[in-house]
XYZ file of C-alpha atoms in Angstrom:
435
model
C 84.756 38.788 -40.766
C 82.163 37.073 -38.219
C 85.131 35.554 -36.487
C 86.699 39.002 -36.057
C 83.674 40.661 -34.664
C 83.023 37.864 -32.358
C 86.554 38.356 -31.013
C 86.046 42.015 -30.996
C 82.957 41.847 -28.620
C 84.541 39.010 -26.590
C 87.471 41.516 -25.954
C 85.097 44.374 -24.921
C 83.370 41.739 -22.517
C 86.761 40.890 -20.871
C 87.943 44.506 -20.879
C 88.435 45.750 -17.270
C 90.563 48.212 -15.408
C 93.538 45.751 -15.081
C 93.587 44.963 -18.870
C 93.462 48.739 -19.340
C 96.360 49.510 -17.330
C 98.333 46.619 -18.457
C 98.195 47.629 -22.187
C 97.277 51.305 -22.243
C 98.711 52.712 -18.713
C 100.267 55.504 -20.793
C 97.147 56.618 -22.324
C 95.264 56.733 -18.889
C 98.273 58.025 -16.735
C 100.184 60.324 -19.250
C 98.440 61.161 -22.683
C 94.776 61.900 -21.528
C 95.977 63.883 -18.066
C 98.578 65.754 -20.410
C 96.192 66.737 -23.303
C 92.937 67.231 -21.593
C 93.923 68.507 -18.116
C 97.444 70.160 -18.221
C 97.075 71.484 -21.608
C 93.397 72.428 -21.701
C 93.543 74.011 -18.084
C 96.905 76.013 -18.873
C 95.470 77.164 -22.114
C 92.261 78.465 -20.520
C 94.352 80.052 -17.770
C 96.751 81.667 -20.221
C 94.032 83.003 -22.238
C 92.431 84.599 -19.094
C 95.705 85.976 -17.802
C 96.106 87.567 -21.239
C 92.904 89.375 -21.131
C 93.130 90.329 -17.460
C 96.575 92.018 -18.202
C 95.088 93.897 -21.561
C 96.309 97.266 -19.870
C 99.793 96.073 -19.252
C 100.358 94.742 -22.855
C 99.091 98.243 -24.016
C 101.563 100.042 -21.853
C 104.400 97.856 -23.058
C 103.304 98.439 -26.681
C 103.635 102.242 -26.050
C 107.045 101.798 -24.400
C 108.134 100.252 -27.444
C 106.950 102.805 -29.504
C 108.468 105.716 -27.427
C 111.731 104.033 -27.625
C 111.523 102.787 -31.226
C 114.816 101.043 -31.331
C 116.696 99.941 -34.361
C 115.874 96.056 -34.890
C 118.169 93.806 -37.027
C 116.531 91.318 -39.115
C 119.073 88.600 -39.916
C 118.308 86.089 -42.573
C 121.038 83.499 -43.245
C 120.406 80.783 -46.000
C 121.626 78.466 -48.693
C 119.891 78.478 -52.048
C 117.165 80.512 -50.898
C 116.955 82.872 -53.663
C 113.417 81.911 -54.768
C 112.027 83.012 -51.462
C 113.610 86.558 -50.760
C 111.049 88.448 -52.839
C 108.138 87.234 -50.520
C 110.395 87.754 -47.383
C 111.344 91.198 -48.600
C 107.730 92.372 -49.537
C 106.309 91.050 -46.204
C 109.109 93.275 -44.215
C 107.959 96.442 -46.408
C 104.347 95.919 -44.953
C 105.514 95.670 -41.486
C 103.847 98.152 -38.935
C 107.292 98.562 -37.284
C 109.715 100.019 -39.735
C 112.927 100.837 -37.755
C 114.431 97.760 -39.059
C 117.759 96.990 -40.989
C 117.643 93.712 -43.194
C 120.818 91.518 -43.270
C 120.726 88.653 -45.610
C 123.696 86.280 -45.375
C 124.436 83.823 -48.390
C 125.956 80.757 -47.196
C 127.920 79.802 -50.384
C 124.500 79.259 -52.247
C 124.938 77.630 -55.808
C 121.508 78.957 -57.267
C 120.870 82.553 -57.961
C 120.825 83.838 -54.411
C 123.886 86.077 -55.118
C 122.383 87.879 -57.997
C 118.918 88.224 -56.540
C 120.535 89.323 -52.963
C 122.731 91.923 -54.722
C 119.774 93.178 -56.876
C 117.559 93.781 -53.629
C 120.634 95.504 -51.881
C 121.145 98.016 -54.814
C 117.442 98.756 -54.694
C 117.526 99.501 -50.997
C 115.506 96.660 -50.023
C 118.135 94.690 -48.169
C 120.608 97.003 -46.050
C 123.409 94.289 -46.297
C 123.775 91.429 -48.587
C 126.889 89.278 -47.436
C 128.144 86.546 -49.640
C 130.317 83.500 -48.313
C 131.881 81.935 -51.313
C 132.516 78.822 -49.063
C 129.499 77.087 -47.342
C 130.020 77.001 -43.574
C 126.619 76.138 -42.276
C 123.683 77.965 -41.032
C 125.080 78.770 -37.438
C 128.153 80.190 -39.183
C 126.197 82.415 -41.657
C 123.984 83.709 -38.652
C 127.161 84.525 -36.662
C 128.781 86.289 -39.698
C 125.647 88.464 -39.833
C 125.666 89.144 -36.312
C 128.904 90.747 -36.358
C 127.397 93.572 -38.777
C 124.108 93.770 -36.751
C 123.479 97.339 -35.589
C 120.168 96.753 -33.738
C 119.265 96.572 -30.033
C 117.228 93.397 -30.961
C 118.001 90.853 -33.542
C 115.286 88.933 -35.139
C 116.423 85.541 -36.764
C 114.285 84.725 -39.687
C 114.244 81.831 -42.292
C 114.447 82.844 -45.672
C 111.363 80.899 -46.560
C 109.162 82.838 -44.212
C 106.944 85.772 -44.734
C 105.650 87.760 -41.891
C 102.052 89.012 -40.925
C 101.954 92.727 -41.092
C 102.407 93.542 -37.347
C 104.619 90.626 -36.615
C 107.836 92.368 -35.872
C 106.059 94.773 -33.523
C 104.016 91.756 -31.753
C 107.331 89.848 -31.148
C 109.136 92.926 -29.723
C 106.466 93.824 -27.054
C 107.388 91.029 -24.516
C 110.797 92.565 -24.046
C 109.009 95.693 -22.625
C 106.108 93.624 -20.869
C 108.356 91.344 -18.835
C 111.703 91.740 -17.073
C 114.707 89.660 -17.939
C 113.544 88.410 -21.168
C 116.324 86.668 -23.194
C 114.457 85.434 -26.270
C 110.858 85.732 -27.650
C 109.604 83.021 -30.086
C 107.147 83.707 -32.910
C 104.076 81.562 -33.732
C 104.369 79.676 -36.987
C 101.826 78.849 -39.461
C 102.300 76.806 -42.645
C 101.635 78.668 -45.837
C 101.807 76.105 -48.336
C 99.409 73.591 -46.738
C 97.614 72.961 -49.998
C 100.381 71.612 -51.784
C 100.285 67.989 -50.711
C 98.928 65.725 -48.076
C 102.426 65.871 -46.183
C 101.857 69.545 -46.018
C 98.462 69.457 -44.884
C 99.341 67.315 -42.184
C 102.183 69.532 -40.957
C 99.478 72.468 -41.099
C 97.578 70.545 -38.304
C 100.770 69.510 -36.455
C 101.903 73.240 -36.394
C 98.486 74.298 -35.192
C 98.959 71.906 -32.240
C 102.481 71.506 -31.481
C 103.379 75.181 -32.003
C 100.153 77.494 -31.671
C 98.619 75.671 -28.728
C 101.638 73.592 -27.063
C 104.074 76.563 -26.833
C 101.449 78.909 -25.371
C 101.245 76.316 -22.763
C 104.660 75.761 -22.074
C 105.540 79.388 -22.100
C 102.766 79.881 -19.418
C 104.192 77.065 -17.497
C 107.585 78.464 -17.890
C 109.147 75.433 -19.601
C 109.192 76.692 -23.137
C 112.100 74.997 -24.617
C 112.718 76.078 -28.146
C 112.669 79.534 -30.087
C 112.163 78.643 -33.647
C 115.065 79.598 -36.037
C 112.276 80.530 -38.677
C 111.225 83.460 -36.411
C 112.554 84.336 -33.144
C 113.801 87.602 -31.353
C 116.713 88.106 -29.308
C 118.567 91.107 -27.502
C 121.745 91.300 -29.322
C 123.583 91.873 -26.061
C 122.419 88.431 -24.864
C 123.386 86.872 -28.041
C 126.802 88.390 -27.513
C 126.721 87.143 -24.304
C 126.398 83.329 -25.149
C 128.641 83.705 -28.435
C 125.944 83.537 -30.973
C 124.832 80.302 -32.547
C 126.895 76.982 -32.244
C 127.270 74.520 -35.127
C 124.863 71.880 -35.915
C 121.034 70.704 -36.810
C 118.900 71.712 -33.868
C 121.059 75.129 -33.453
C 117.562 76.931 -32.493
C 116.998 74.557 -29.585
C 120.404 74.819 -28.432
C 120.753 78.545 -28.305
C 117.463 78.566 -26.430
C 119.099 76.518 -23.696
C 122.320 78.709 -23.785
C 119.963 81.590 -22.968
C 117.969 79.726 -20.193
C 121.225 78.721 -18.566
C 122.174 82.288 -17.915
C 118.699 82.824 -16.295
C 116.834 84.588 -18.964
C 113.167 84.301 -19.435
C 112.013 82.767 -22.544
C 108.500 83.798 -23.861
C 106.443 82.586 -26.805
C 104.450 85.356 -28.370
C 101.198 83.758 -30.043
C 100.092 87.030 -31.855
C 103.404 87.267 -33.720
C 102.586 85.304 -36.740
C 105.036 83.856 -39.372
C 104.188 81.781 -42.424
C 106.545 79.280 -43.400
C 107.212 76.950 -46.081
C 107.222 73.153 -45.075
C 108.423 70.125 -46.955
C 105.842 68.815 -49.540
C 107.052 65.301 -49.856
C 107.058 62.312 -47.372
C 110.931 61.835 -48.168
C 111.836 65.437 -47.540
C 109.724 65.690 -44.476
C 111.262 62.330 -43.050
C 114.862 63.720 -43.867
C 113.882 67.150 -41.807
C 112.453 65.476 -38.819
C 115.208 62.840 -38.576
C 117.574 65.924 -38.450
C 115.233 67.771 -35.907
C 115.164 64.603 -33.495
C 118.829 63.709 -33.506
C 119.441 67.102 -32.083
C 117.374 66.143 -28.990
C 119.697 63.554 -27.871
C 122.818 65.648 -29.248
C 122.040 68.738 -27.188
C 119.775 67.682 -24.351
C 121.523 64.512 -23.298
C 125.229 65.395 -24.461
C 126.110 69.025 -24.579
C 123.868 70.339 -22.136
C 123.769 67.344 -19.790
C 124.565 69.652 -16.845
C 121.059 70.893 -16.848
C 120.392 67.406 -15.129
C 122.872 68.051 -12.435
C 122.196 69.873 -9.274
C 124.623 72.568 -8.734
C 125.278 76.303 -8.180
C 123.737 77.213 -11.651
C 120.632 74.537 -11.400
C 117.333 75.572 -11.894
C 114.006 73.683 -11.683
C 112.496 75.283 -14.459
C 115.274 74.325 -16.772
C 115.187 70.894 -15.659
C 111.417 70.498 -16.161
C 111.815 71.924 -19.604
C 114.326 69.218 -20.447
C 112.369 66.451 -18.361
C 109.027 67.134 -20.281
C 110.809 66.900 -23.682
C 112.865 63.722 -22.940
C 109.871 61.988 -21.347
C 107.451 62.621 -24.297
C 109.979 62.984 -26.950
C 112.263 60.163 -26.230
C 111.532 57.652 -23.370
C 107.998 56.869 -24.352
C 108.832 56.364 -28.025
C 111.486 53.577 -26.991
C 108.753 52.351 -24.242
C 106.443 52.011 -27.268
C 108.613 49.898 -29.338
C 109.197 47.503 -26.430
C 105.368 47.533 -25.889
C 104.858 46.430 -29.429
C 107.309 43.859 -29.285
C 105.630 42.359 -26.169
C 102.274 42.143 -27.622
C 103.743 40.759 -30.851
C 105.472 38.003 -28.675
C 102.671 37.458 -25.984
C 99.327 38.125 -27.976
C 99.631 38.988 -31.463
C 96.020 38.654 -32.399
C 95.234 41.054 -29.573
C 96.750 43.968 -32.097
C 93.454 43.469 -34.253
C 91.503 44.572 -31.133
C 93.745 46.971 -29.578
C 94.731 49.148 -32.317
C 91.062 50.110 -33.389
C 90.520 50.959 -29.688
C 93.741 52.927 -29.128
C 93.034 54.742 -32.679
C 89.663 55.807 -31.283
C 91.075 57.009 -28.009
C 93.677 59.192 -29.916
C 91.074 60.408 -32.405
C 89.237 61.787 -29.684
C 92.187 63.632 -28.377
C 92.961 64.834 -31.626
C 89.365 66.167 -32.004
C 89.665 67.863 -28.749
C 93.116 69.642 -29.657
C 91.564 70.545 -32.913
C 88.917 72.240 -31.108
C 91.635 74.201 -29.002
C 93.093 75.189 -32.082
C 89.853 76.559 -33.668
C 88.914 78.309 -30.502
C 92.216 80.555 -30.390
C 93.031 81.080 -33.999
C 92.057 84.223 -35.941
C 91.433 82.413 -39.257
C 88.720 79.966 -38.184
C 87.459 79.402 -41.580
C 90.948 78.136 -42.864
C 91.454 75.761 -39.863
C 87.879 74.414 -40.041
C 88.181 73.432 -43.629
C 91.159 70.946 -42.368
C 88.636 68.997 -40.045
C 88.507 66.280 -42.969
C 91.950 65.480 -42.332
C 91.651 65.050 -38.468
C 91.187 61.241 -38.950
C 94.564 60.723 -40.307
C 96.278 62.824 -37.488
C 96.490 60.031 -34.959
C 98.343 57.974 -37.729
C 100.541 60.751 -38.730
C 101.618 61.581 -35.347
C 101.273 58.055 -33.476
C 102.870 56.068 -36.138
C 104.700 57.972 -38.610
C 106.316 60.529 -36.521
C 107.113 58.216 -33.637
C 108.694 55.834 -36.074
C 110.770 58.494 -37.716
C 111.817 59.931 -34.053
C 112.673 56.594 -32.801
C 115.093 55.791 -35.902
C 116.663 59.392 -35.380
C 117.392 58.560 -31.706
C 118.973 55.172 -32.434
C 121.132 56.844 -35.061
C 122.240 59.605 -32.754
C 122.813 57.289 -29.887
C 125.108 54.849 -31.601
C 126.182 56.264 -34.731
C 126.309 60.253 -34.019
C 124.611 60.796 -37.265
C 123.936 64.517 -36.660
C 127.879 65.071 -37.351
C 127.079 63.277 -40.851
C 123.936 65.209 -41.968
C 124.713 66.987 -45.309
C 122.520 69.865 -44.050
C 125.592 70.913 -42.207
C 129.064 70.828 -44.067
C 131.066 67.981 -43.115
C 134.177 69.855 -42.347
C 132.214 71.908 -39.773
C 130.470 69.223 -38.129
C 133.779 67.297 -37.956
C 135.381 70.387 -35.933
C 132.166 70.675 -33.906
C 132.270 66.969 -32.775
C 135.996 67.435 -31.965
C 134.908 69.939 -29.398
C 131.801 68.279 -28.197
C 129.531 70.847 -29.652
């Protein structure tokens, strides 16, 4: 132990700018500027703009109430019967009530059919559609879209429940801005007490959805309207042909709408509580699926975003660039960086890891303070402060390893087409057409 501390202090005596840049350039040049400067300043400016334009938001709210359009809440799902009660009850409590609820049962093998028909008979579900053969979430969503009568369509996961004013809040941006093609809702984890895995996702959602999407929307490079809670003009969905097959279909349809020059907005005040995986195995499986979609859709299907042409738009390019740089390129560089240290100076890891952890712990505390500053339920968020020391490990190692495995799987083996989340017959047809 004494030898370790002697080595540790010797390292600090030899630490200079060149050493820092050699081993930690990405921390100094990318992560610290990104999280401290870009994110912090953008969040502050976004909040300032929101306060300064309060009158415009109230006018938009009044315009919505004056028109009071029919809104279709579309819920496709497979084996989601156990979640329908909470969903229906949350819709009953909405401040905005001119809605029709369409639930599409995508070949469920549980009791979704009986529960859905029961709610339909009671009038709690306007239309319950049952597909005996499972076609996948995109197929189910498109089936429901054919019956939708609303001017706007809100896509909702069955395991979600809404804050009482969520539908009203997610509709207001359509009346606040011009040419809005989609509005994403703000997701909060509702089962954060179920396990450590769920608690870490609670912290992750606070940072990556609540804070980061406010910033990305302010910078106009918001890249994904979550399938758990997103609103679209039905005319826009019809124009882009609805949802395409595959994991990551929410990110895919967001890109499709951006490509026809519509603005994408994140509405922080439209709160949706969602259910997350409670075991590390299920979480890993989910994140492998999510990460594969980055390669499938952003590097393959929508590769034209990278090519200057008559439809090229800088905001779309930057949206992809930010996603690819921080979500893919740096993950692969991290692998080569680790191999380099293991080959050249393996004992250096004993010193570098504590130092690197300390830096990311400080960044995590700062990000946590952002969340605490802007959230409504500060008491609930504050209770999770004891888990912050685990966050750099969760995001910096666990998530990074999972993402890297997913990227390799998709680059070399096209594993998104083999994922049981989507029926194989449907994925095979999608692969055939390059979707």
